[in-house]
Short mmCIF file of C-alpha atoms in Angstrom, two decimals:
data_model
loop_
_atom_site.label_atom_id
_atom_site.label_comp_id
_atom_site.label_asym_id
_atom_site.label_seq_id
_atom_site.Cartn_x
_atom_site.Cartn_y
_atom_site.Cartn_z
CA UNK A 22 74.42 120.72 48.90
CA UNK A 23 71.87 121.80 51.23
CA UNK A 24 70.81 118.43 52.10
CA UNK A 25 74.19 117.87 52.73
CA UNK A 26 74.52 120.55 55.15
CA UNK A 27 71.04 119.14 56.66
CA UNK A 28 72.62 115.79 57.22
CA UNK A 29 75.59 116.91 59.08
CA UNK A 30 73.47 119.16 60.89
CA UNK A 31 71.36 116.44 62.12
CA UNK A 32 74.07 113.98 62.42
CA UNK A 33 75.52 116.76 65.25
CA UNK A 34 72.57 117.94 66.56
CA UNK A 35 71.33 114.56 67.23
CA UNK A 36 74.12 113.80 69.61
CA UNK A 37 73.72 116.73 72.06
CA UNK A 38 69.51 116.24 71.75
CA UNK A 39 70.57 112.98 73.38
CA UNK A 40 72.70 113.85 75.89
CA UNK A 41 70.44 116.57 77.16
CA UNK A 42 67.03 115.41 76.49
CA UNK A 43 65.37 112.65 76.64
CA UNK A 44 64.50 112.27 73.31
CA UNK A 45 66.00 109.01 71.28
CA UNK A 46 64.66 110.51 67.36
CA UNK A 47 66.73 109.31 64.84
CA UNK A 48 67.00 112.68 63.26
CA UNK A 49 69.46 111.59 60.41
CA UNK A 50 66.98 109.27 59.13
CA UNK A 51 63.96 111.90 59.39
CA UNK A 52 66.47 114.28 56.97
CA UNK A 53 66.81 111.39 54.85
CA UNK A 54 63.45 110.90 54.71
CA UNK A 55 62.88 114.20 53.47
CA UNK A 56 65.10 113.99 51.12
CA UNK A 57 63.99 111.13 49.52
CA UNK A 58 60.67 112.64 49.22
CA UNK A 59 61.92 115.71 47.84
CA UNK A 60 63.78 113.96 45.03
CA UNK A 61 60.63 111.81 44.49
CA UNK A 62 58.46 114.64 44.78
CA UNK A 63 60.22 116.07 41.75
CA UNK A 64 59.90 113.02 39.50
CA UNK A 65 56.60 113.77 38.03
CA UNK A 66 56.58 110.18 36.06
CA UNK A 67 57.00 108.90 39.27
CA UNK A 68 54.15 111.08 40.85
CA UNK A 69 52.19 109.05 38.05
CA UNK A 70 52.88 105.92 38.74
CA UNK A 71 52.22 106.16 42.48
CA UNK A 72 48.80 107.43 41.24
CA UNK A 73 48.25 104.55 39.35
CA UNK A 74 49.51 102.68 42.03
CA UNK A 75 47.04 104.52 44.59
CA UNK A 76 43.98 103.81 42.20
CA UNK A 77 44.62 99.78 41.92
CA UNK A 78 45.22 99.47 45.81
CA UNK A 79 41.93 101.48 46.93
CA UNK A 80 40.15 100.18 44.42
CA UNK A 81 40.58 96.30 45.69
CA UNK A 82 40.75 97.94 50.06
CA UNK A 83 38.21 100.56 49.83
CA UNK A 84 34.20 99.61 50.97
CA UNK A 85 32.08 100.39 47.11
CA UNK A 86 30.05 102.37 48.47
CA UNK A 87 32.85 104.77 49.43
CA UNK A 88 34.98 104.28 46.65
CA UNK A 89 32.07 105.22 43.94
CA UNK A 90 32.73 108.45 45.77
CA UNK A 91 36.20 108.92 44.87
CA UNK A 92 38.00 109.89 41.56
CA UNK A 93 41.94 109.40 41.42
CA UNK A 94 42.61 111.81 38.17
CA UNK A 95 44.20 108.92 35.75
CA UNK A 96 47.69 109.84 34.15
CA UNK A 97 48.69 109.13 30.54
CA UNK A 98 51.84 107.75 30.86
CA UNK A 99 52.35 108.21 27.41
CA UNK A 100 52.32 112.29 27.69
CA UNK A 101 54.00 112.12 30.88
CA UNK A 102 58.18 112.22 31.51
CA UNK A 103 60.02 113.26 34.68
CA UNK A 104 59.30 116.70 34.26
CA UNK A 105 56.21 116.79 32.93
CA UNK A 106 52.88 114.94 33.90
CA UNK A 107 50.05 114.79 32.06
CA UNK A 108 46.67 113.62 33.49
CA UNK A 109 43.04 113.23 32.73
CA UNK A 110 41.43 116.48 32.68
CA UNK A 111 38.48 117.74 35.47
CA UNK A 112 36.54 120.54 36.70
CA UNK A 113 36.62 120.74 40.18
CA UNK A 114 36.88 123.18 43.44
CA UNK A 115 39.00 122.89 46.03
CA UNK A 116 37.45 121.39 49.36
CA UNK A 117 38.58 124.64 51.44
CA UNK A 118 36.57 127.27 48.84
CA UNK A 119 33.24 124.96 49.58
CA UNK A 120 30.65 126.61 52.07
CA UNK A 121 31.11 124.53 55.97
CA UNK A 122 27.93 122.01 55.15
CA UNK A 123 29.32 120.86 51.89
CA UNK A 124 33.04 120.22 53.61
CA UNK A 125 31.28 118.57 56.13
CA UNK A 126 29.59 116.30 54.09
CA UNK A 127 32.92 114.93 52.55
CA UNK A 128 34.27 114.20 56.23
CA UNK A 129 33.56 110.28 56.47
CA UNK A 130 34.51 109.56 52.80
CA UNK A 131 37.22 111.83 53.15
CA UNK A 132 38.64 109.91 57.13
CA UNK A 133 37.25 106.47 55.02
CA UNK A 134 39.64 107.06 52.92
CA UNK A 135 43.03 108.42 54.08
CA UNK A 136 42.54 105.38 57.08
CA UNK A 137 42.31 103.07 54.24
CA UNK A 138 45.58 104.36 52.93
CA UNK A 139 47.05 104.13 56.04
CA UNK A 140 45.64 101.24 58.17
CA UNK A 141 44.93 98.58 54.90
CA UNK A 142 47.16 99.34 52.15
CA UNK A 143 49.60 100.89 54.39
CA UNK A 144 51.06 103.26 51.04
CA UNK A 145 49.38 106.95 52.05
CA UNK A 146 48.81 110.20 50.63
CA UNK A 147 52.22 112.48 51.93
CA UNK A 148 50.23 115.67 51.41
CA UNK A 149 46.76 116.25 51.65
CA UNK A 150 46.49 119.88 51.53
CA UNK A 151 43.09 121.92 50.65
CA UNK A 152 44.82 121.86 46.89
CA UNK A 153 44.74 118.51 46.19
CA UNK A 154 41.57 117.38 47.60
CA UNK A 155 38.55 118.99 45.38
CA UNK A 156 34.79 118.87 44.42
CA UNK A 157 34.34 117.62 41.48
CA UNK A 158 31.82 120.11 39.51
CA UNK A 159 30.77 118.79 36.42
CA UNK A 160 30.69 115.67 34.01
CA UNK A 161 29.76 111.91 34.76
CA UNK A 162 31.74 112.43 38.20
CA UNK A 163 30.06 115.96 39.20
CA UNK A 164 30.09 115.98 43.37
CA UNK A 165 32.76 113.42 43.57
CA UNK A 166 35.83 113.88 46.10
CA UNK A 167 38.68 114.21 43.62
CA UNK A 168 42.34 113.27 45.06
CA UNK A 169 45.92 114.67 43.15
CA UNK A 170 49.03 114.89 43.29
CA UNK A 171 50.63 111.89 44.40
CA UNK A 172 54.51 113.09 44.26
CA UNK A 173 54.72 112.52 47.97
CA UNK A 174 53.69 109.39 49.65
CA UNK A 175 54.16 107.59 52.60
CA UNK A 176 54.61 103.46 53.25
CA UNK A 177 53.93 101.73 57.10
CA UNK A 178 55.09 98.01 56.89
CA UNK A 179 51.95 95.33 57.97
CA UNK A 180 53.15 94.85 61.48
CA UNK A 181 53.66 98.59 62.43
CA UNK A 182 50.04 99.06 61.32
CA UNK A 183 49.04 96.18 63.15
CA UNK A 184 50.58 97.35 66.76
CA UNK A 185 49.38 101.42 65.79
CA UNK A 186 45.54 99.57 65.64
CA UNK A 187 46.10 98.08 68.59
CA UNK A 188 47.37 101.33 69.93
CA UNK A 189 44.67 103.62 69.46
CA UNK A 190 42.07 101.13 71.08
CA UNK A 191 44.72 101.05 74.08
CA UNK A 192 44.17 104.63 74.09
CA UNK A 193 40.32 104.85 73.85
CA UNK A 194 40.36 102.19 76.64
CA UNK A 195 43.41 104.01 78.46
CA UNK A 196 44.84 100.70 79.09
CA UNK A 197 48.21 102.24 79.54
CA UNK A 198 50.49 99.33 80.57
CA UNK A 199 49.32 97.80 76.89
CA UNK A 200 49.95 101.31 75.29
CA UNK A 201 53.36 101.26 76.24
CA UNK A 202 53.58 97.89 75.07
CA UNK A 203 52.66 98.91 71.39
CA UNK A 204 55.05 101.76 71.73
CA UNK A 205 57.77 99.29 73.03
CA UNK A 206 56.89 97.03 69.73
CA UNK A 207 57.12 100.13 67.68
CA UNK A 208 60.35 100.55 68.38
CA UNK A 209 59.73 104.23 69.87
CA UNK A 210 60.35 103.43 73.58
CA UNK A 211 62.93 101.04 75.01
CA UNK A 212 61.98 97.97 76.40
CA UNK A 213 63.21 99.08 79.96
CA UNK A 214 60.93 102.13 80.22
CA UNK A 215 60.11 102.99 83.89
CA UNK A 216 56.40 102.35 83.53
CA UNK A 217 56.06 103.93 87.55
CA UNK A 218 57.69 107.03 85.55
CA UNK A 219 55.29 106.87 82.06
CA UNK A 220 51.89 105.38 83.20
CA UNK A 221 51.10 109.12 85.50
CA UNK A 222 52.43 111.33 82.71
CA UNK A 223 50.01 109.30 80.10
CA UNK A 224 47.07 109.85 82.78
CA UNK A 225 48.01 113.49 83.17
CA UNK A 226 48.59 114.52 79.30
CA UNK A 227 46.18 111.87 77.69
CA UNK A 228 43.43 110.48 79.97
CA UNK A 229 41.34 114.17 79.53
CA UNK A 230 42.26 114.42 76.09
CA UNK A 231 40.62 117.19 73.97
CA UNK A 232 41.06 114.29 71.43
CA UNK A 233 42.24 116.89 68.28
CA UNK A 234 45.04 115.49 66.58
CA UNK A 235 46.87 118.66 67.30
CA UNK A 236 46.92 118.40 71.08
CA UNK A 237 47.59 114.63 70.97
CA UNK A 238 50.89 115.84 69.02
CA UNK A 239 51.39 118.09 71.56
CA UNK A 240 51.09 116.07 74.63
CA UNK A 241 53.00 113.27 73.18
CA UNK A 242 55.58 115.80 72.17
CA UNK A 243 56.15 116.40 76.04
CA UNK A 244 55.88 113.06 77.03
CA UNK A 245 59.30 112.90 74.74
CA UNK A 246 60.78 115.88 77.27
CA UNK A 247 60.37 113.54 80.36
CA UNK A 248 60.78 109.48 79.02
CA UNK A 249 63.46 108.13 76.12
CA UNK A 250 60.88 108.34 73.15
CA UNK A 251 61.92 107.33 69.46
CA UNK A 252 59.78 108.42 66.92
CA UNK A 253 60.01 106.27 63.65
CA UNK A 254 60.82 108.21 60.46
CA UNK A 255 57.69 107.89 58.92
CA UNK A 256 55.42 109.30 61.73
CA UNK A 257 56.45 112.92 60.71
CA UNK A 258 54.78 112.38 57.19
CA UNK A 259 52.25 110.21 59.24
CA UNK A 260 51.68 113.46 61.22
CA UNK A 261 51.58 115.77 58.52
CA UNK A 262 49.22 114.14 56.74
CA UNK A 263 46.60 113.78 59.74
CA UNK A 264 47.22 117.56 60.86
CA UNK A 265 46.09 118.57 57.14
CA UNK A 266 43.29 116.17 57.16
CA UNK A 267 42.23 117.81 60.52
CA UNK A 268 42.22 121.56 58.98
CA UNK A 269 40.09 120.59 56.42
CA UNK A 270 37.56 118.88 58.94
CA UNK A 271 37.42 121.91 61.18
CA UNK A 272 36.50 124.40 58.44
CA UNK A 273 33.65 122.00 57.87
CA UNK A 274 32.85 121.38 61.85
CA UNK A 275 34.44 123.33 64.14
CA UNK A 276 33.47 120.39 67.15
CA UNK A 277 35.03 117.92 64.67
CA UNK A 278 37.30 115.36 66.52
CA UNK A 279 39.03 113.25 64.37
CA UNK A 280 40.75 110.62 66.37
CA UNK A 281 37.42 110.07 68.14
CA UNK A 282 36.00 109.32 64.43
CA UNK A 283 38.93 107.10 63.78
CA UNK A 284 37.17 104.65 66.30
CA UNK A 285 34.14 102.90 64.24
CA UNK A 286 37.03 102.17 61.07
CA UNK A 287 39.68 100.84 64.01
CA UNK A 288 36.80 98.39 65.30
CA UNK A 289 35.77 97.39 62.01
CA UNK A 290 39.50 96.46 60.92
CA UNK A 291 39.85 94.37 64.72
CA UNK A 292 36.52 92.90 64.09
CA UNK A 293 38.10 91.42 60.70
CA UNK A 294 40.41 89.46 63.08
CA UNK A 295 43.23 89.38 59.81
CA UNK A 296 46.25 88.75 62.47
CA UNK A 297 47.75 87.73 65.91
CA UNK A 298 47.85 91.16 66.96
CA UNK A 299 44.12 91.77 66.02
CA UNK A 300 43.01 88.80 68.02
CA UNK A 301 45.07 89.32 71.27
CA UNK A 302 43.38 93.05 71.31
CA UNK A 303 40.05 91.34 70.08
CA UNK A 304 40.07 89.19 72.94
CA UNK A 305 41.75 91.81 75.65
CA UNK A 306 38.35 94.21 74.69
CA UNK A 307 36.20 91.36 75.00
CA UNK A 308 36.98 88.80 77.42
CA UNK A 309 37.01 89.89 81.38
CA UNK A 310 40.43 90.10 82.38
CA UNK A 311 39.98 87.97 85.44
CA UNK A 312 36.76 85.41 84.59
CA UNK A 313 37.37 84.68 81.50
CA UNK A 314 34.54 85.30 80.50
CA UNK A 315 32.83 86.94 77.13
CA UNK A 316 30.96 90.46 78.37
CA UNK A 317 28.14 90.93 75.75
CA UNK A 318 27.90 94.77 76.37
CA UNK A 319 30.86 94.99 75.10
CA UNK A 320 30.31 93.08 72.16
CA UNK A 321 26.98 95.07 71.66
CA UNK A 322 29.00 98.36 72.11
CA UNK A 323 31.74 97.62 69.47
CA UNK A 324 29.39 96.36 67.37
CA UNK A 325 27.83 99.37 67.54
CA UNK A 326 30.69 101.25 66.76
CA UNK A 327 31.29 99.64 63.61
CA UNK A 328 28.69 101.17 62.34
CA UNK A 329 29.57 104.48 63.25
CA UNK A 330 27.39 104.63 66.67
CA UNK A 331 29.67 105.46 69.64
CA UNK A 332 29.07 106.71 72.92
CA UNK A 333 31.47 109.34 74.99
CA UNK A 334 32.66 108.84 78.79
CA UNK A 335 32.32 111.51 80.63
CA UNK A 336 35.92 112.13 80.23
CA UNK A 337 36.30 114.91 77.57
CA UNK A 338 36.82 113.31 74.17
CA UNK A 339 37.19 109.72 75.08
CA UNK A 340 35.39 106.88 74.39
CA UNK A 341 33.66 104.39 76.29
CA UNK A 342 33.44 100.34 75.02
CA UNK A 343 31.48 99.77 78.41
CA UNK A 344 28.73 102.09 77.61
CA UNK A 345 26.06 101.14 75.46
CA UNK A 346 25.19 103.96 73.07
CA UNK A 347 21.51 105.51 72.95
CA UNK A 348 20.93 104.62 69.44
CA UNK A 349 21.19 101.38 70.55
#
């Protein structure tokens, strides 16, 4: 019944947002959404299966060395109905009781992991909160990262993870006219955007970006208050999931920045050249716009990067592919 009134809700509200504001949300589909995760979410066999599910998928995605790391508690089906789950049993603390050097410690298996989920597999963790992501004390796994409860989880279909790669390296590189293009392709701005209207708005909010995943929300939460901006159903859980993942990195490092550390995985996964989309941003990073030709500091610099070494423009936060790091 309440979902009900939600619906209708939405269904009303969503026409005056509209007509008054700018923004083009589909807010009927984010309450169905929700709803469909709440149901889910309540379907503990089905919690069970999606952590079996989980376990098979990072298992084949996820770099050994960083999956050794990593214990998905494994359900007994057999024990387990819709109201009851039954899984195998550990001793563990929760990630948020740990002192700030041990949290820290778990931050690139922890990013590693939740950007496999996302940017591979594409079938992500809904809920990463302090509870469900634990230190493993004792036994064979003893200083593991432990991961439960898998009621809620979120899917992103091949080619929307595709364009949101190509995306966030239009970002680093603030190639705006190709950000909007990726937004354009994710269906969250219209094809007949006033680019003379967006492109000084994206400089303003994003081109001194703090580069927290809170004030990226932010700013592209008033970049919906000014331009017709769509935001596709599963971005909220998208968003949820990230802002979570953040908390847990600040308690460990305060200075953490965790789209900035999103960078060496995004280069790795262009570098793998799987698709069309990869290859038209490998070449746009690499390839001088106007000779033609190959610029090898470049190619040293992402290189680089794939291995986790980056350097920072002097622009707070951002990234520079141009700028050779000193480790290098």
């Amino acid at each position: 019944k309440d979902l009900y009134v939600l619906r209708r809700l939405a269904d009303v509200g969503q026409t005056l947002v509209r007509r008054f504001l700018a923004d083009q949300s589909d807010y009927v589909a984010f309450v169905e959404t929700f709803a469909e995760g709440l149901y889910t979410e309540l379907d503990f066999r089905n919690e069970a299966l999606n952590a079996i599910r989980m376990e098979q998928l990072m298992s084949a995605k996820t770099m050994p060395e960083v999956w050794d790391a990593v214990v998905i508690p494994c359900p007994l089906l057999e024990q387990s109905t819709r109201k009851v789950m039954t899984s195998k049993w550990i001793n563990a603390v929760k990630l948020s009781n740990l002192p700030p050097a041990e949290i820290k410690e778990f931050l690139p298996v922890l990013l590693e992991v939740f950007l496999t989920q996302i940017l591979e597999i594409g079938f992500f963790h809904g809920d990463p909160h302090p509870g469900n992501l634990m230190k493993i004390t004792d036994g064979p796994d003893r200083g593991k990262l432990a991961i439960l409860d898998f009621g809620l989880v979120g899917q992103i279909p091949q080619k929307d993870r595709d364009i949101i790669v190509a995306g966030v390296l239009h970002l680093y590189t603030q190639n705006w006219e190709s950000f909007i293009d990726d937004y354009v392709a994710l269906g969250a701005l219209a094809e007949d955007t006033d680019r003379g209207l967006l492109i000084p708005i994206l400089e303003r909010l994003l081109g001194n970006s703090s580069a927290t995943f809170q004030t990226f929300q932010q700013d592209m939460l008033k970049i919906n208050l000014e331009v017709k901006f769509a935001i596709p159903p599963y971005v909220s859980l998208l968003a949820k999931s990230f802002t979570s993942l953040e908390g847990i990195a600040l308690q460990g490092d305060p200075g953490y920045q965790i789209i900035q550390q999103t960078y060496p995985f995004i280069v790795r996964k262009l570098l793998k050249n799987e698709s069309r989309q990869s290859f038209a941003v490998l070449r746009e990073l690499l390839y001088d716009s106007q000779t033609q030709r190959l610029q090898p500091q470049r190619l040293s610099t992402m290189l680089q990067a794939s291995l986790g070494i980056v350097a920072r423009s002097g622009k707070s936060g951002l990234l520079d592919s141009d700028i050779v790091p000193e480790e290098g």
